[in-house]
PDB file of C-alpha atoms in Angstrom:
ATOM      1  CA  LEU P   4    -149.677 -15.372  61.757  1.00 46.00           C
ATOM      2  CA  ALA P   5    -153.182 -15.846  61.748  1.00 43.00           C
ATOM      3  CA  GLN P   6    -154.918 -13.654  64.319  1.00 41.00           C
ATOM      4  CA  GLY P   7    -164.064  -8.678  65.897  1.00 32.00           C
ATOM      5  CA  VAL P   8    -165.308  -5.318  64.377  1.00 32.00           C
ATOM      6  CA  ALA P   9    -164.307  -1.597  65.925  1.00 35.00           C
ATOM      7  CA  SER P  10    -166.591   1.082  66.704  1.00 37.00           C
ATOM      8  CA  ALA P  11    -163.725   3.692  66.408  1.00 47.00           C
ATOM      9  CA  CYS P  12    -161.799   2.462  63.323  1.00 49.00           C
ATOM     10  CA  VAL P  13    -161.009   3.718  59.863  1.00 53.00           C
ATOM     11  CA  PHE P  14    -159.657   2.540  56.848  1.00 50.00           C
ATOM     12  CA  LEU P  15    -157.416   4.410  54.299  1.00 57.00           C
ATOM     13  CA  ARG P  16    -157.007   2.830  50.882  1.00 55.00           C
ATOM     14  CA  PRO P  17    -153.945   3.096  48.519  1.00 58.00           C
ATOM     15  CA  SER P  18    -154.870   5.309  45.471  1.00 46.00           C
ATOM     16  CA  GLY P  19    -156.512   3.707  42.894  1.00 39.00           C
ATOM     17  CA  GLN P  20    -157.198   0.693  44.544  1.00 43.00           C
ATOM     18  CA  ARG P  21    -159.848   0.442  45.944  1.00 38.00           C
ATOM     19  CA  ARG P  22    -162.794   2.595  47.335  1.00 33.00           C
ATOM     20  CA  PRO P  23    -162.290   5.922  48.399  1.00 36.00           C
ATOM     21  CA  LEU P  24    -162.948   6.503  52.289  1.00 36.00           C
ATOM     22  CA  PRO P  25    -164.796   9.611  53.298  1.00 35.00           C
ATOM     23  CA  ASN P  26    -163.296  12.405  55.054  1.00 38.00           C
ATOM     24  CA  ARG P  27    -162.659  11.674  58.541  1.00 42.00           C
ATOM     25  CA  ASN P  28    -163.962  14.981  59.370  1.00 39.00           C
ATOM     26  CA  ALA P  29    -167.090  14.911  57.360  1.00 38.00           C
ATOM     27  CA  MET P  30    -167.950  11.650  59.510  1.00 40.00           C
ATOM     28  CA  GLY P  31    -167.185  13.144  62.683  1.00 46.00           C
ATOM     29  CA  LEU P  32    -164.653  10.139  63.344  1.00 48.00           C
ATOM     30  CA  GLY P  33    -161.888  10.676  65.540  1.00 46.00           C
ATOM     31  CA  GLN P  34    -161.993  14.473  65.979  1.00 58.00           C
ATOM     32  CA  SER P  35    -161.731  14.562  69.484  1.00 82.00           C
ATOM     33  CA  ARG P  36    -159.567  11.107  70.555  1.00 92.00           C
ATOM     34  CA  PRO P  37    -155.869  10.387  70.159  1.00 97.00           C
ATOM     35  CA  ARG P  38    -155.424   9.187  66.935  1.00 97.00           C
ATOM     36  CA  VAL P  39    -153.309   5.986  66.589  1.00 98.00           C
ATOM     37  CA  LEU P  40    -152.159   4.582  62.769  1.00 98.00           C
ATOM     38  CA  CYS P  41    -152.105   0.980  62.453  1.00 98.00           C
ATOM     39  CA  LEU P  42    -149.761  -0.480  59.808  1.00 98.00           C
ATOM     40  CA  HIS P  43    -150.163  -4.598  59.136  1.00 98.00           C
ATOM     41  CA  SER P  44    -147.600  -7.329  58.715  1.00 98.00           C
ATOM     42  CA  PHE P  45    -146.123  -7.960  55.641  1.00 97.00           C
ATOM     43  CA  ARG P  46    -148.568  -9.490  52.941  1.00 97.00           C
ATOM     44  CA  THR P  47    -151.714  -8.808  54.810  1.00 98.00           C
ATOM     45  CA  SER P  48    -153.833  -6.121  55.038  1.00 98.00           C
ATOM     46  CA  ALA P  49    -155.541  -2.900  57.202  1.00 98.00           C
ATOM     47  CA  GLU P  50    -158.649  -5.451  57.516  1.00 98.00           C
ATOM     48  CA  ILE P  51    -156.667  -8.340  58.341  1.00 98.00           C
ATOM     49  CA  PHE P  52    -154.728  -6.505  61.097  1.00 98.00           C
ATOM     50  CA  ARG P  53    -157.993  -5.263  61.962  1.00 98.00           C
ATOM     51  CA  HIS P  54    -159.272  -8.621  62.438  1.00 97.00           C
ATOM     52  CA  GLN P  55    -156.057  -9.766  64.358  1.00 97.00           C
ATOM     53  CA  LEU P  56    -156.247  -6.907  66.677  1.00 98.00           C
ATOM     54  CA  PHE P  57    -159.789  -7.180  67.743  1.00 98.00           C
ATOM     55  CA  LYS P  58    -161.030 -11.014  67.147  1.00 96.00           C
ATOM     56  CA  PHE P  59    -158.149 -12.751  67.910  1.00 95.00           C
ATOM     57  CA  SER P  60    -156.607 -10.850  70.525  1.00 97.00           C
ATOM     58  CA  ASN P  61    -157.648  -8.016  73.106  1.00 98.00           C
ATOM     59  CA  VAL P  62    -154.979  -5.337  72.091  1.00 98.00           C
ATOM     60  CA  GLY P  63    -157.672  -3.169  69.717  1.00 98.00           C
ATOM     61  CA  ALA P  64    -159.990  -3.480  72.402  1.00 98.00           C
ATOM     62  CA  SER P  65    -157.491  -2.475  75.118  1.00 98.00           C
ATOM     63  CA  LEU P  66    -156.549   0.605  72.620  1.00 98.00           C
ATOM     64  CA  GLU P  67    -159.620   1.470  72.129  1.00 97.00           C
ATOM     65  CA  SER P  68    -160.800   1.410  76.294  1.00 96.00           C
ATOM     66  CA  ALA P  69    -158.134   4.067  77.106  1.00 97.00           C
ATOM     67  CA  GLY P  70    -159.632   5.772  74.961  1.00 96.00           C
ATOM     68  CA  MET P  71    -157.691   5.387  70.983  1.00 98.00           C
ATOM     69  CA  HIS P  72    -159.084   6.064  68.177  1.00 98.00           C
ATOM     70  CA  LEU P  73    -157.440   3.213  65.774  1.00 98.00           C
ATOM     71  CA  GLU P  74    -156.607   4.259  61.903  1.00 98.00           C
ATOM     72  CA  PHE P  75    -155.566   1.380  59.611  1.00 98.00           C
ATOM     73  CA  VAL P  76    -154.174   1.718  56.500  1.00 98.00           C
ATOM     74  CA  ASP P  77    -153.091  -0.428  53.230  1.00 98.00           C
ATOM     75  CA  ALA P  78    -149.400  -0.449  52.735  1.00 98.00           C
ATOM     76  CA  PRO P  79    -149.237   0.964  48.814  1.00 98.00           C
ATOM     77  CA  TYR P  80    -147.848  -2.077  47.087  1.00 96.00           C
ATOM     78  CA  ARG P  81    -150.696  -4.557  46.400  1.00 97.00           C
ATOM     79  CA  CYS P  82    -149.110  -8.183  45.527  1.00 96.00           C
ATOM     80  CA  THR P  83    -149.582  -9.936  42.626  1.00 95.00           C
ATOM     81  CA  ALA P  84    -151.017 -13.016  41.455  1.00 94.00           C
ATOM     82  CA  GLU P  85    -147.369 -14.669  41.897  1.00 95.00           C
ATOM     83  CA  ASP P  86    -146.947 -13.074  45.239  1.00 94.00           C
ATOM     84  CA  GLU P  87    -150.225 -14.224  46.340  1.00 94.00           C
ATOM     85  CA  GLU P  88    -149.025 -17.745  45.843  1.00 94.00           C
ATOM     86  CA  LYS P  89    -146.649 -17.351  48.542  1.00 93.00           C
ATOM     87  CA  VAL P  90    -148.829 -15.757  51.365  1.00 95.00           C
ATOM     88  CA  TYR P  91    -149.078 -18.342  54.263  1.00 91.00           C
ATOM     89  CA  PRO P  92    -151.543 -20.398  53.918  1.00 93.00           C
ATOM     90  CA  VAL P  93    -152.391 -19.953  57.813  1.00 92.00           C
ATOM     91  CA  VAL P  94    -153.467 -16.392  57.117  1.00 95.00           C
ATOM     92  CA  LYS P  95    -155.493 -17.600  53.588  1.00 95.00           C
ATOM     93  CA  GLN P  96    -157.347 -20.004  56.294  1.00 94.00           C
ATOM     94  CA  ALA P  97    -157.682 -17.560  59.084  1.00 94.00           C
ATOM     95  CA  PHE P  98    -159.249 -14.384  56.673  1.00 96.00           C
ATOM     96  CA  PRO P  99    -160.668 -16.469  54.201  1.00 95.00           C
ATOM     97  CA  GLU P 100    -163.124 -12.999  53.485  1.00 95.00           C
ATOM     98  CA  CYS P 101    -159.851 -10.664  52.856  1.00 96.00           C
ATOM     99  CA  THR P 102    -158.168 -11.905  49.008  1.00 94.00           C
ATOM    100  CA  GLU P 103    -156.118  -8.533  48.759  1.00 96.00           C
ATOM    101  CA  TYR P 104    -152.839  -8.499  49.992  1.00 97.00           C
ATOM    102  CA  PHE P 105    -149.597  -5.589  50.717  1.00 98.00           C
ATOM    103  CA  GLU P 106    -146.432  -5.071  51.136  1.00 98.00           C
ATOM    104  CA  TRP P 107    -144.739  -1.941  52.494  1.00 98.00           C
ATOM    105  CA  TYR P 108    -141.141  -3.138  50.761  1.00 98.00           C
ATOM    106  CA  ARG P 109    -139.790  -6.082  50.320  1.00 97.00           C
ATOM    107  CA  ALA P 110    -136.133  -6.898  51.281  1.00 96.00           C
ATOM    108  CA  ASN P 111    -133.602  -8.523  49.009  1.00 96.00           C
ATOM    109  CA  ASP P 112    -132.017 -12.002  49.483  1.00 95.00           C
ATOM    110  CA  ASP P 113    -129.321 -10.393  52.258  1.00 96.00           C
ATOM    111  CA  SER P 114    -131.891  -7.912  53.192  1.00 96.00           C
ATOM    112  CA  THR P 115    -129.219  -5.159  53.097  1.00 97.00           C
ATOM    113  CA  VAL P 116    -131.296  -3.481  50.846  1.00 97.00           C
ATOM    114  CA  TYR P 117    -135.448  -3.065  50.778  1.00 98.00           C
ATOM    115  CA  HIS P 118    -136.960  -2.312  48.035  1.00 97.00           C
ATOM    116  CA  ARG P 119    -139.339   0.867  47.250  1.00 97.00           C
ATOM    117  CA  LEU P 120    -139.382   1.504  50.925  1.00 97.00           C
ATOM    118  CA  ASP P 121    -138.553   5.499  50.154  1.00 97.00           C
ATOM    119  CA  GLU P 122    -141.839   5.304  47.706  1.00 97.00           C
ATOM    120  CA  THR P 123    -143.319   3.449  51.314  1.00 98.00           C
ATOM    121  CA  ILE P 124    -141.883   6.443  53.017  1.00 98.00           C
ATOM    122  CA  ALA P 125    -143.728   9.609  50.949  1.00 98.00           C
ATOM    123  CA  TYR P 126    -146.817   7.641  51.007  1.00 98.00           C
ATOM    124  CA  LEU P 127    -147.061   7.487  54.637  1.00 98.00           C
ATOM    125  CA  GLU P 128    -146.356  11.047  54.377  1.00 98.00           C
ATOM    126  CA  LYS P 129    -149.042  12.105  52.493  1.00 97.00           C
ATOM    127  CA  VAL P 130    -151.342   9.776  54.889  1.00 98.00           C
ATOM    128  CA  MET P 131    -150.289  11.778  57.619  1.00 97.00           C
ATOM    129  CA  ASP P 132    -150.674  15.191  55.600  1.00 96.00           C
ATOM    130  CA  GLU P 133    -153.961  14.136  54.730  1.00 95.00           C
ATOM    131  CA  ARG P 134    -155.492  12.023  58.206  1.00 95.00           C
ATOM    132  CA  GLY P 135    -153.177  12.859  60.806  1.00 95.00           C
ATOM    133  CA  PRO P 136    -152.017  14.012  62.762  1.00 96.00           C
ATOM    134  CA  PHE P 137    -151.532  11.232  65.103  1.00 98.00           C
ATOM    135  CA  ASP P 138    -150.427  10.722  68.380  1.00 98.00           C
ATOM    136  CA  GLY P 139    -149.262   6.972  68.014  1.00 98.00           C
ATOM    137  CA  MET P 140    -148.301   4.043  65.759  1.00 98.00           C
ATOM    138  CA  VAL P 141    -149.114   0.193  66.692  1.00 98.00           C
ATOM    139  CA  GLY P 142    -147.257  -2.053  64.301  1.00 98.00           C
ATOM    140  CA  PHE P 143    -147.142  -5.753  63.783  1.00 98.00           C
ATOM    141  CA  SER P 144    -143.856  -7.873  62.181  1.00 98.00           C
ATOM    142  CA  GLN P 145    -143.273  -5.788  59.190  1.00 98.00           C
ATOM    143  CA  GLY P 146    -145.905  -2.888  60.404  1.00 98.00           C
ATOM    144  CA  GLY P 147    -143.619  -2.644  63.769  1.00 98.00           C
ATOM    145  CA  SER P 148    -140.108  -2.549  62.082  1.00 98.00           C
ATOM    146  CA  LEU P 149    -141.711   0.260  60.209  1.00 98.00           C
ATOM    147  CA  ALA P 150    -143.315   2.326  62.600  1.00 98.00           C
ATOM    148  CA  HIS P 151    -140.012   1.651  64.611  1.00 98.00           C
ATOM    149  CA  LEU P 152    -138.150   3.110  61.751  1.00 98.00           C
ATOM    150  CA  VAL P 153    -140.454   6.371  61.311  1.00 98.00           C
ATOM    151  CA  ALA P 154    -140.184   7.394  64.723  1.00 98.00           C
ATOM    152  CA  HIS P 155    -135.900   7.321  64.043  1.00 98.00           C
ATOM    153  CA  LEU P 156    -136.709   8.878  60.781  1.00 98.00           C
ATOM    154  CA  GLN P 157    -138.966  11.742  62.568  1.00 98.00           C
ATOM    155  CA  ALA P 158    -136.457  11.868  65.493  1.00 98.00           C
ATOM    156  CA  THR P 159    -133.341  12.375  63.164  1.00 97.00           C
ATOM    157  CA  GLY P 160    -134.850  14.720  60.929  1.00 97.00           C
ATOM    158  CA  ARG P 161    -134.571  12.777  57.548  1.00 96.00           C
ATOM    159  CA  ALA P 162    -138.348  12.608  57.372  1.00 97.00           C
ATOM    160  CA  PHE P 163    -141.606  13.939  58.759  1.00 98.00           C
ATOM    161  CA  THR P 164    -140.741  16.833  59.862  1.00 96.00           C
ATOM    162  CA  ARG P 165    -143.719  19.066  59.264  1.00 95.00           C
ATOM    163  CA  HIS P 166    -145.912  16.506  60.962  1.00 97.00           C
ATOM    164  CA  PRO P 167    -145.832  16.605  64.987  1.00 97.00           C
ATOM    165  CA  PRO P 168    -144.099  14.372  66.807  1.00 97.00           C
ATOM    166  CA  ILE P 169    -145.150  10.656  67.386  1.00 98.00           C
ATOM    167  CA  LYS P 170    -145.715  10.191  70.978  1.00 98.00           C
ATOM    168  CA  PHE P 171    -145.817   6.482  71.654  1.00 98.00           C
ATOM    169  CA  LEU P 172    -145.238   3.070  69.622  1.00 98.00           C
ATOM    170  CA  VAL P 173    -146.935  -0.404  70.428  1.00 98.00           C
ATOM    171  CA  ILE P 174    -144.655  -2.796  68.490  1.00 98.00           C
ATOM    172  CA  MET P 175    -145.523  -6.687  68.267  1.00 98.00           C
ATOM    173  CA  SER P 176    -142.519  -9.243  67.314  1.00 98.00           C
ATOM    174  CA  SER P 177    -140.780  -6.803  64.806  1.00 98.00           C
ATOM    175  CA  ARG P 178    -136.943  -6.595  64.076  1.00 98.00           C
ATOM    176  CA  ARG P 179    -135.320  -3.408  63.918  1.00 98.00           C
ATOM    177  CA  SER P 180    -134.533  -2.978  60.107  1.00 98.00           C
ATOM    178  CA  ARG P 181    -131.449  -4.574  58.822  1.00 98.00           C
ATOM    179  CA  ALA P 182    -130.955  -2.553  55.862  1.00 98.00           C
ATOM    180  CA  THR P 183    -127.480  -1.480  55.168  1.00 98.00           C
ATOM    181  CA  ALA P 184    -128.979   2.666  54.418  1.00 97.00           C
ATOM    182  CA  HIS P 185    -130.011   2.143  58.251  1.00 98.00           C
ATOM    183  CA  GLN P 186    -127.022   0.818  60.274  1.00 97.00           C
ATOM    184  CA  SER P 187    -125.881   4.286  61.089  1.00 96.00           C
ATOM    185  CA  LEU P 188    -129.561   4.828  63.050  1.00 97.00           C
ATOM    186  CA  TRP P 189    -128.414   1.797  65.436  1.00 97.00           C
ATOM    187  CA  GLU P 190    -124.692   2.402  65.454  1.00 95.00           C
ATOM    188  CA  ALA P 191    -125.701   5.880  67.148  1.00 94.00           C
ATOM    189  CA  PRO P 192    -126.791   6.542  70.490  1.00 94.00           C
ATOM    190  CA  PRO P 193    -130.934   6.816  70.672  1.00 94.00           C
ATOM    191  CA  PRO P 194    -132.063  10.162  70.304  1.00 94.00           C
ATOM    192  CA  ALA P 195    -133.577  12.009  72.375  1.00 90.00           C
ATOM    193  CA  LYS P 196    -136.944  12.908  70.803  1.00 92.00           C
ATOM    194  CA  LEU P 197    -138.018   9.305  69.752  1.00 97.00           C
ATOM    195  CA  PRO P 198    -141.116   8.676  71.312  1.00 98.00           C
ATOM    196  CA  LYS P 199    -142.389   6.051  73.947  1.00 98.00           C
ATOM    197  CA  ALA P 200    -142.330   2.982  73.124  1.00 98.00           C
ATOM    198  CA  LEU P 201    -144.315  -0.743  74.434  1.00 98.00           C
ATOM    199  CA  VAL P 202    -142.835  -3.865  72.857  1.00 98.00           C
ATOM    200  CA  PHE P 203    -144.388  -7.323  72.826  1.00 98.00           C
ATOM    201  CA  TYR P 204    -142.980 -10.758  71.595  1.00 98.00           C
ATOM    202  CA  GLY P 205    -143.310 -14.137  72.072  1.00 97.00           C
ATOM    203  CA  ASP P 206    -140.624 -16.709  73.353  1.00 96.00           C
ATOM    204  CA  LYS P 207    -141.725 -18.973  70.594  1.00 96.00           C
ATOM    205  CA  ASP P 208    -141.407 -17.000  68.222  1.00 97.00           C
ATOM    206  CA  LYS P 209    -139.389 -18.478  65.322  1.00 95.00           C
ATOM    207  CA  ALA P 210    -140.398 -16.099  62.354  1.00 96.00           C
ATOM    208  CA  ILE P 211    -138.541 -13.320  64.545  1.00 97.00           C
ATOM    209  CA  ALA P 212    -136.403 -14.085  67.482  1.00 96.00           C
ATOM    210  CA  PRO P 213    -136.881 -12.687  70.724  1.00 97.00           C
ATOM    211  CA  GLU P 214    -133.138 -11.532  70.941  1.00 97.00           C
ATOM    212  CA  GLU P 215    -133.738  -9.569  67.969  1.00 98.00           C
ATOM    213  CA  VAL P 216    -136.907  -7.843  68.995  1.00 98.00           C
ATOM    214  CA  GLN P 217    -134.952  -7.236  72.095  1.00 97.00           C
ATOM    215  CA  ARG P 218    -132.022  -5.876  70.063  1.00 97.00           C
ATOM    216  CA  LEU P 219    -135.146  -3.300  68.379  1.00 98.00           C
ATOM    217  CA  ALA P 220    -136.141  -2.466  71.950  1.00 97.00           C
ATOM    218  CA  SER P 221    -132.441  -1.019  72.786  1.00 97.00           C
ATOM    219  CA  THR P 222    -132.815   1.477  70.112  1.00 97.00           C
ATOM    220  CA  ILE P 223    -135.407   3.169  72.212  1.00 97.00           C
ATOM    221  CA  GLN P 224    -134.020   4.549  75.288  1.00 94.00           C
ATOM    222  CA  GLY P 225    -136.488   3.684  78.379  1.00 95.00           C
ATOM    223  CA  ALA P 226    -138.193   1.125  76.057  1.00 97.00           C
ATOM    224  CA  GLU P 227    -140.601  -2.053  78.246  1.00 97.00           C
ATOM    225  CA  ALA P 228    -139.943  -5.436  76.022  1.00 97.00           C
ATOM    226  CA  VAL P 229    -142.840  -7.576  77.440  1.00 98.00           C
ATOM    227  CA  CYS P 230    -142.582 -11.195  77.060  1.00 97.00           C
ATOM    228  CA  ILE P 231    -145.348 -13.712  76.184  1.00 97.00           C
ATOM    229  CA  ARG P 232    -144.771 -16.761  77.342  1.00 96.00           C
ATOM    230  CA  GLY P 233    -146.173 -19.638  74.994  1.00 95.00           C
ATOM    231  CA  SER P 234    -146.607 -17.360  72.442  1.00 96.00           C
ATOM    232  CA  ASP P 235    -145.419 -17.195  68.917  1.00 95.00           C
ATOM    233  CA  HIS P 236    -145.467 -14.806  65.792  1.00 96.00           C
ATOM    234  CA  ARG P 237    -149.004 -13.303  66.233  1.00 96.00           C
ATOM    235  CA  VAL P 238    -150.519 -10.406  67.931  1.00 97.00           C
ATOM    236  CA  PRO P 239    -150.914 -11.360  71.349  1.00 97.00           C
ATOM    237  CA  GLN P 240    -154.134 -12.216  73.671  1.00 97.00           C
ATOM    238  CA  LEU P 241    -152.669 -10.161  76.516  1.00 97.00           C
ATOM    239  CA  SER P 242    -153.274 -11.144  80.048  1.00 97.00           C
ATOM    240  CA  GLU P 243    -155.095  -8.713  82.753  1.00 97.00           C
ATOM    241  CA  GLU P 244    -151.783  -7.506  84.138  1.00 97.00           C
ATOM    242  CA  HIS P 245    -150.687  -6.696  80.268  1.00 98.00           C
ATOM    243  CA  VAL P 246    -153.681  -5.301  79.497  1.00 98.00           C
ATOM    244  CA  ARG P 247    -153.730  -2.712  82.627  1.00 98.00           C
ATOM    245  CA  LYS P 248    -149.745  -2.145  81.415  1.00 98.00           C
ATOM    246  CA  LEU P 249    -150.644  -0.945  78.165  1.00 98.00           C
ATOM    247  CA  VAL P 250    -153.471   1.515  79.119  1.00 98.00           C
ATOM    248  CA  VAL P 251    -151.127   2.735  81.516  1.00 98.00           C
ATOM    249  CA  PHE P 252    -148.302   3.095  78.710  1.00 98.00           C
ATOM    250  CA  VAL P 253    -150.854   4.760  76.538  1.00 98.00           C
ATOM    251  CA  GLN P 254    -152.286   7.243  78.870  1.00 96.00           C
ATOM    252  CA  ASP P 255    -148.956   8.204  80.388  1.00 97.00           C
ATOM    253  CA  SER P 256    -147.178   8.522  76.991  1.00 97.00           C
ATOM    254  CA  LEU P 257    -150.588  11.098  75.941  1.00 95.00           C
ATOM    255  CA  GLY P 258    -149.659  13.149  79.421  1.00 86.00           C
TER     256      GLY P 258
END
């Protein structure tokens, strides 16, 4: 769970909660590089995800070496003091400088309903309006599940229809949505317009079992699921072979 500073990283803060971010065009950032929207895990933050990708993993540096511009965004719902008491201790220990935590949605007890997901989808539509277009998405845990869902909603015309199609997904240790409202997506054949996907998971993951990650990968035709031996629920440190696979995947996805 616990997972550097990137030269081509930009943050977006939820409105009214943190300082506003300067307009990227005025800053001259990311105008010519393919742009990647990075979605953090449950009860973490954009800042924590940046550290996970660059300080505790080589995934961020590998994406930048492939020419990507990474943009990180906090989820729209900041945790309350009561919620913060439930943040994993290992997260607080690994990132003591990060004191704010955010959620994309919260499942009910049997995970059949995702509370506040509709508002999060609307929020991401606004992010894409104001900060896009994005060529790809990268997500870990809940962020990867959300990226996977966004791709399906766009490919089936349910949301994100005014935005250019996402071309690729890099998903790490994530499951497909278990909400009742989304089961029809997984029961139908994968839509033709889905992006390419590369999915990483650890064979020692106790939070999201490998078979759940594989079920997610099965909903995208041609998706490759890559097992990181000995890894648990974390943004992985990639071998040289896997770095090459990631770089080639991203570059090929962009044509």
